[in-house]
mmCIF file of C-alpha atoms in Angstrom:
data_model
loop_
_atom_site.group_PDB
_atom_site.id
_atom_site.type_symbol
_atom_site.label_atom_id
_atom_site.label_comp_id
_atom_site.label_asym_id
_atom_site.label_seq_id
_atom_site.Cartn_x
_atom_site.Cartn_y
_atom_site.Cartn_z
ATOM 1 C CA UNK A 1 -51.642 -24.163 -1.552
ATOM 2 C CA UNK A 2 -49.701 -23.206 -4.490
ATOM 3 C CA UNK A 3 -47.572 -25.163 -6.640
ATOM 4 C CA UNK A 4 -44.429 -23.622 -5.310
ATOM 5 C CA UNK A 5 -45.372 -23.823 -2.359
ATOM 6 C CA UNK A 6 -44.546 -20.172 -1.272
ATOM 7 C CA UNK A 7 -48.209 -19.863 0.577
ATOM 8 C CA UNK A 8 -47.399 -22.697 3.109
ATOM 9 C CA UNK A 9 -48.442 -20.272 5.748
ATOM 10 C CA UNK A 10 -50.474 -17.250 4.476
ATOM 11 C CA UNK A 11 -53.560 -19.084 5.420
ATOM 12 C CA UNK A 12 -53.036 -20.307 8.455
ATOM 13 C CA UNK A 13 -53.618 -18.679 12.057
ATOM 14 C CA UNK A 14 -50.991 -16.236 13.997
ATOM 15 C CA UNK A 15 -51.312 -16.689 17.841
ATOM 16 C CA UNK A 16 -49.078 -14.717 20.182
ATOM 17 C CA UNK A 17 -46.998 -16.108 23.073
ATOM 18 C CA UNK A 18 -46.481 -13.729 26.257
ATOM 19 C CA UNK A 19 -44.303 -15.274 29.107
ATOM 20 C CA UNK A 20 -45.017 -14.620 32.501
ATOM 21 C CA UNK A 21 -42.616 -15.326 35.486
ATOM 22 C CA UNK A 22 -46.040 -15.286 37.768
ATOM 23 C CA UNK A 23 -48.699 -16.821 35.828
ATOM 24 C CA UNK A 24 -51.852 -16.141 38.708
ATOM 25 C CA UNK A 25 -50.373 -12.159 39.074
ATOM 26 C CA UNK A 26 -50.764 -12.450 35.140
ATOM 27 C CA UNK A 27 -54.280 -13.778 34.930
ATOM 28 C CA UNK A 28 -55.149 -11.072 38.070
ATOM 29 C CA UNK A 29 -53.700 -8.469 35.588
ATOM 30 C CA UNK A 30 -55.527 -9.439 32.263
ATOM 31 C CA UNK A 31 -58.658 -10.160 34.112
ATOM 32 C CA UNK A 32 -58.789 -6.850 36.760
ATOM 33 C CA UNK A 33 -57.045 -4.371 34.223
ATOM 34 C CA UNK A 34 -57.964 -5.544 30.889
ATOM 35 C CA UNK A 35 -61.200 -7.317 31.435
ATOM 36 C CA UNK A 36 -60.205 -10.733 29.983
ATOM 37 C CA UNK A 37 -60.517 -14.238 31.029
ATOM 38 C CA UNK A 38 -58.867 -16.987 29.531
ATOM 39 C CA UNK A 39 -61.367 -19.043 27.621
ATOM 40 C CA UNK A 40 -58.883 -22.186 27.984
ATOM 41 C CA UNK A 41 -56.048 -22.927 30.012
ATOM 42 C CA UNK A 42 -53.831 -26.310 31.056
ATOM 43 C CA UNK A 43 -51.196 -26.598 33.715
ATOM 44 C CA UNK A 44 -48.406 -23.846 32.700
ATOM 45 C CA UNK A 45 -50.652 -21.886 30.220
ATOM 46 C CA UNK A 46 -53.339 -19.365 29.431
ATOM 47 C CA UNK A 47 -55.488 -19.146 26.256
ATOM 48 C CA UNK A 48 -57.270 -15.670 25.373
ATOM 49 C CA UNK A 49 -59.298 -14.922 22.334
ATOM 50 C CA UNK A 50 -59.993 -11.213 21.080
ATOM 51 C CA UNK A 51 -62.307 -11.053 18.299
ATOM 52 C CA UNK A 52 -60.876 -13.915 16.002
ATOM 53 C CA UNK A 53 -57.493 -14.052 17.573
ATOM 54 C CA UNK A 54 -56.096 -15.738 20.225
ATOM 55 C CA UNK A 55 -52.859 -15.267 22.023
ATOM 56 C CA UNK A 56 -51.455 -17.533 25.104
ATOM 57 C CA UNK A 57 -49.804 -16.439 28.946
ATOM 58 C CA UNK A 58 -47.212 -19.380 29.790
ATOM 59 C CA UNK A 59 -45.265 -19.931 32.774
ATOM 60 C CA UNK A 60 -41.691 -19.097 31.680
ATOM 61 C CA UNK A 61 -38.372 -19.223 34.111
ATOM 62 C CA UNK A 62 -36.950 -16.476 31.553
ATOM 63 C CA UNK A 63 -38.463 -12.545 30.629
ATOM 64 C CA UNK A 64 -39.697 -10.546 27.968
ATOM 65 C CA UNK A 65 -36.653 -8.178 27.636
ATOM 66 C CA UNK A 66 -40.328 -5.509 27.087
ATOM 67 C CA UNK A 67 -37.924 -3.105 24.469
ATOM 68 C CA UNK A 68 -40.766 -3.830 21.651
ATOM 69 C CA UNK A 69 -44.469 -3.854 21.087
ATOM 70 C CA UNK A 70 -45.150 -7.475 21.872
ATOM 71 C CA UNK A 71 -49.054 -7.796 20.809
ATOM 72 C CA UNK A 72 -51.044 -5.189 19.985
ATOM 73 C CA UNK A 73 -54.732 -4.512 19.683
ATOM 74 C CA UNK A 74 -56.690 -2.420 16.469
ATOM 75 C CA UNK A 75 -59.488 -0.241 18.317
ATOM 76 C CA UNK A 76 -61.799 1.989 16.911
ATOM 77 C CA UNK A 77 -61.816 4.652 19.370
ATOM 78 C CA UNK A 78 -58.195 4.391 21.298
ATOM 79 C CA UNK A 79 -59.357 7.408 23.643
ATOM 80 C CA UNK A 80 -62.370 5.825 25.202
ATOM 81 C CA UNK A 81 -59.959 2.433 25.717
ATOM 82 C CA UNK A 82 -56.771 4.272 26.879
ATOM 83 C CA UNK A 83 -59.007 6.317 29.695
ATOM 84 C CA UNK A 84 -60.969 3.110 30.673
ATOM 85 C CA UNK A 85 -57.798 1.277 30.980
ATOM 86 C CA UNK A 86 -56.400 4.031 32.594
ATOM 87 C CA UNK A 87 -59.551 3.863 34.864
ATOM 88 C CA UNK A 88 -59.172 0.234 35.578
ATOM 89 C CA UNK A 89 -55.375 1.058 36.684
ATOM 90 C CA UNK A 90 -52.953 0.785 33.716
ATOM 91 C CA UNK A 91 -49.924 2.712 33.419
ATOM 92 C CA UNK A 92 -49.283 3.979 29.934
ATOM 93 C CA UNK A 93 -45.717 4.202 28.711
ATOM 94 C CA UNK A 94 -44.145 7.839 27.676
ATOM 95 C CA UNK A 95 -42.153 7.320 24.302
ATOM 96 C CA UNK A 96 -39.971 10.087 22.768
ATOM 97 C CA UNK A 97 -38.567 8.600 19.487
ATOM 98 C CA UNK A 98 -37.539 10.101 16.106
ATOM 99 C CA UNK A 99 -40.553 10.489 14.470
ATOM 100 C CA UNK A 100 -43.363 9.985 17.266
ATOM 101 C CA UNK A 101 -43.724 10.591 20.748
ATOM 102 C CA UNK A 102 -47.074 10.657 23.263
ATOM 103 C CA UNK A 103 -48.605 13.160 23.764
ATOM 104 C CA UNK A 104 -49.984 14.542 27.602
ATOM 105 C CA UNK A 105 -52.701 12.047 27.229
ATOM 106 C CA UNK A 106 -50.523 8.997 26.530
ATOM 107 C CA UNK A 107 -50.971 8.561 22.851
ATOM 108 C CA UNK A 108 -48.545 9.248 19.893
ATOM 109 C CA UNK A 109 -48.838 10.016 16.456
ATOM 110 C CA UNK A 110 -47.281 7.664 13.594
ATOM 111 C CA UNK A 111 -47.704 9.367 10.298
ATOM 112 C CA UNK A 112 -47.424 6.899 7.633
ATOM 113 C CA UNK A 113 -48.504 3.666 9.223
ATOM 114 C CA UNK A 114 -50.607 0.875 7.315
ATOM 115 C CA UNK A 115 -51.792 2.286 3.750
ATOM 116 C CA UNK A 116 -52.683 -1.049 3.379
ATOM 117 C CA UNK A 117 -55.895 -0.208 5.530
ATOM 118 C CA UNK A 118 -56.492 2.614 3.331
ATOM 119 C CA UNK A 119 -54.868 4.860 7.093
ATOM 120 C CA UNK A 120 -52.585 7.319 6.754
ATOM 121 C CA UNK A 121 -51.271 6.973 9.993
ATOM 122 C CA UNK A 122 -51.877 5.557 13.328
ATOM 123 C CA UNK A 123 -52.709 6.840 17.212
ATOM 124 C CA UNK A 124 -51.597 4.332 19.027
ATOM 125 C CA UNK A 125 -50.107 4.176 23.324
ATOM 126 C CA UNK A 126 -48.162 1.387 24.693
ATOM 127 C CA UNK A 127 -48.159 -0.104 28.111
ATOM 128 C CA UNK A 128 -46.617 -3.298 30.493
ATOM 129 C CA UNK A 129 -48.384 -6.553 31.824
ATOM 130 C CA UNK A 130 -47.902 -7.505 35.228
ATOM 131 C CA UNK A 131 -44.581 -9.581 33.315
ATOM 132 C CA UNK A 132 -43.036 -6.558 31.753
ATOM 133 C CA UNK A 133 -44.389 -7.554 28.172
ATOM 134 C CA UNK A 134 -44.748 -4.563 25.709
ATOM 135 C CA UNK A 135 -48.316 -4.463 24.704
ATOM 136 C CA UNK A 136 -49.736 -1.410 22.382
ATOM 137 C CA UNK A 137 -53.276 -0.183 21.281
ATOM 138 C CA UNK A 138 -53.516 1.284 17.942
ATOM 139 C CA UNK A 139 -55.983 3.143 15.943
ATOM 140 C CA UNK A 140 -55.408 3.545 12.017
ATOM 141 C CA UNK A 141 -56.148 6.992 11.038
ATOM 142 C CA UNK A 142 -57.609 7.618 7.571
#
């Protein structure tokens, strides 16, 4: 850590919380539509890990209010995910904002995203849990 203290966090992990009113509908839907299975889980709480993230379901009396991207994953190829998904039974949100909207096929185009990844943009489509939580797919175009 530095002296002033200012890194007290920049090495530590971020994990996502997602609530979920119905926390068996919300394993059914990350397990039958996304393919995941919690690798941990105690009374009131799932525990996912993607890659070297991890991100948690927990039984919540209140609701996502789902009006922004929530957790998102990086792909590599967001067409072959988005038509699997959309195989599998996901519903991909329609978005018509200033400056991007999606496309026939479910996926926008954000011009100026992340030049930290060396991208000069990003594809990227959105879509709900079985909770209503905001969840997006992104790939960084360079």
């Amino acid at each position: 850590m530095e002296a002033d203290g200012r890194n007290l966090l920049a090495r530590g992990r971020v994990a996502t919380r997602l609530p979920a009113r119905d926390l068996e509908r919300a394993r059914r839907f990350y397990s039958e539509k996304l393919g995941l299975d919690p690798v941990d889980e105690r009374p009131g709480g799932l525990l996912y890990r993607c890659g070297d993230t991890e991100f948690a379901v927990f039984r919540s009396a209140g609701a996502s209010s789902g009006t922004f991207t929530q957790m998102g994953w990086q792909v590599d190829d967001i067409e072959a995910v988005v038509a699997e998904l959309r195989r599998r039974g996901v519903v991909f949100e329609s978005v018509d904002l200033p400056g991007f909207r999606t496309a026939e096929d479910g996926i926008a185009e954000i011009e100026g995203n992340y030049p930290s990844k060396g991208a000069r943009g990003e594809r990227a489509a959105w879509f709900r849990d079985s909770e209503g939580n905001l969840l997006g797919i992104g790939e960084p175009v360079v």
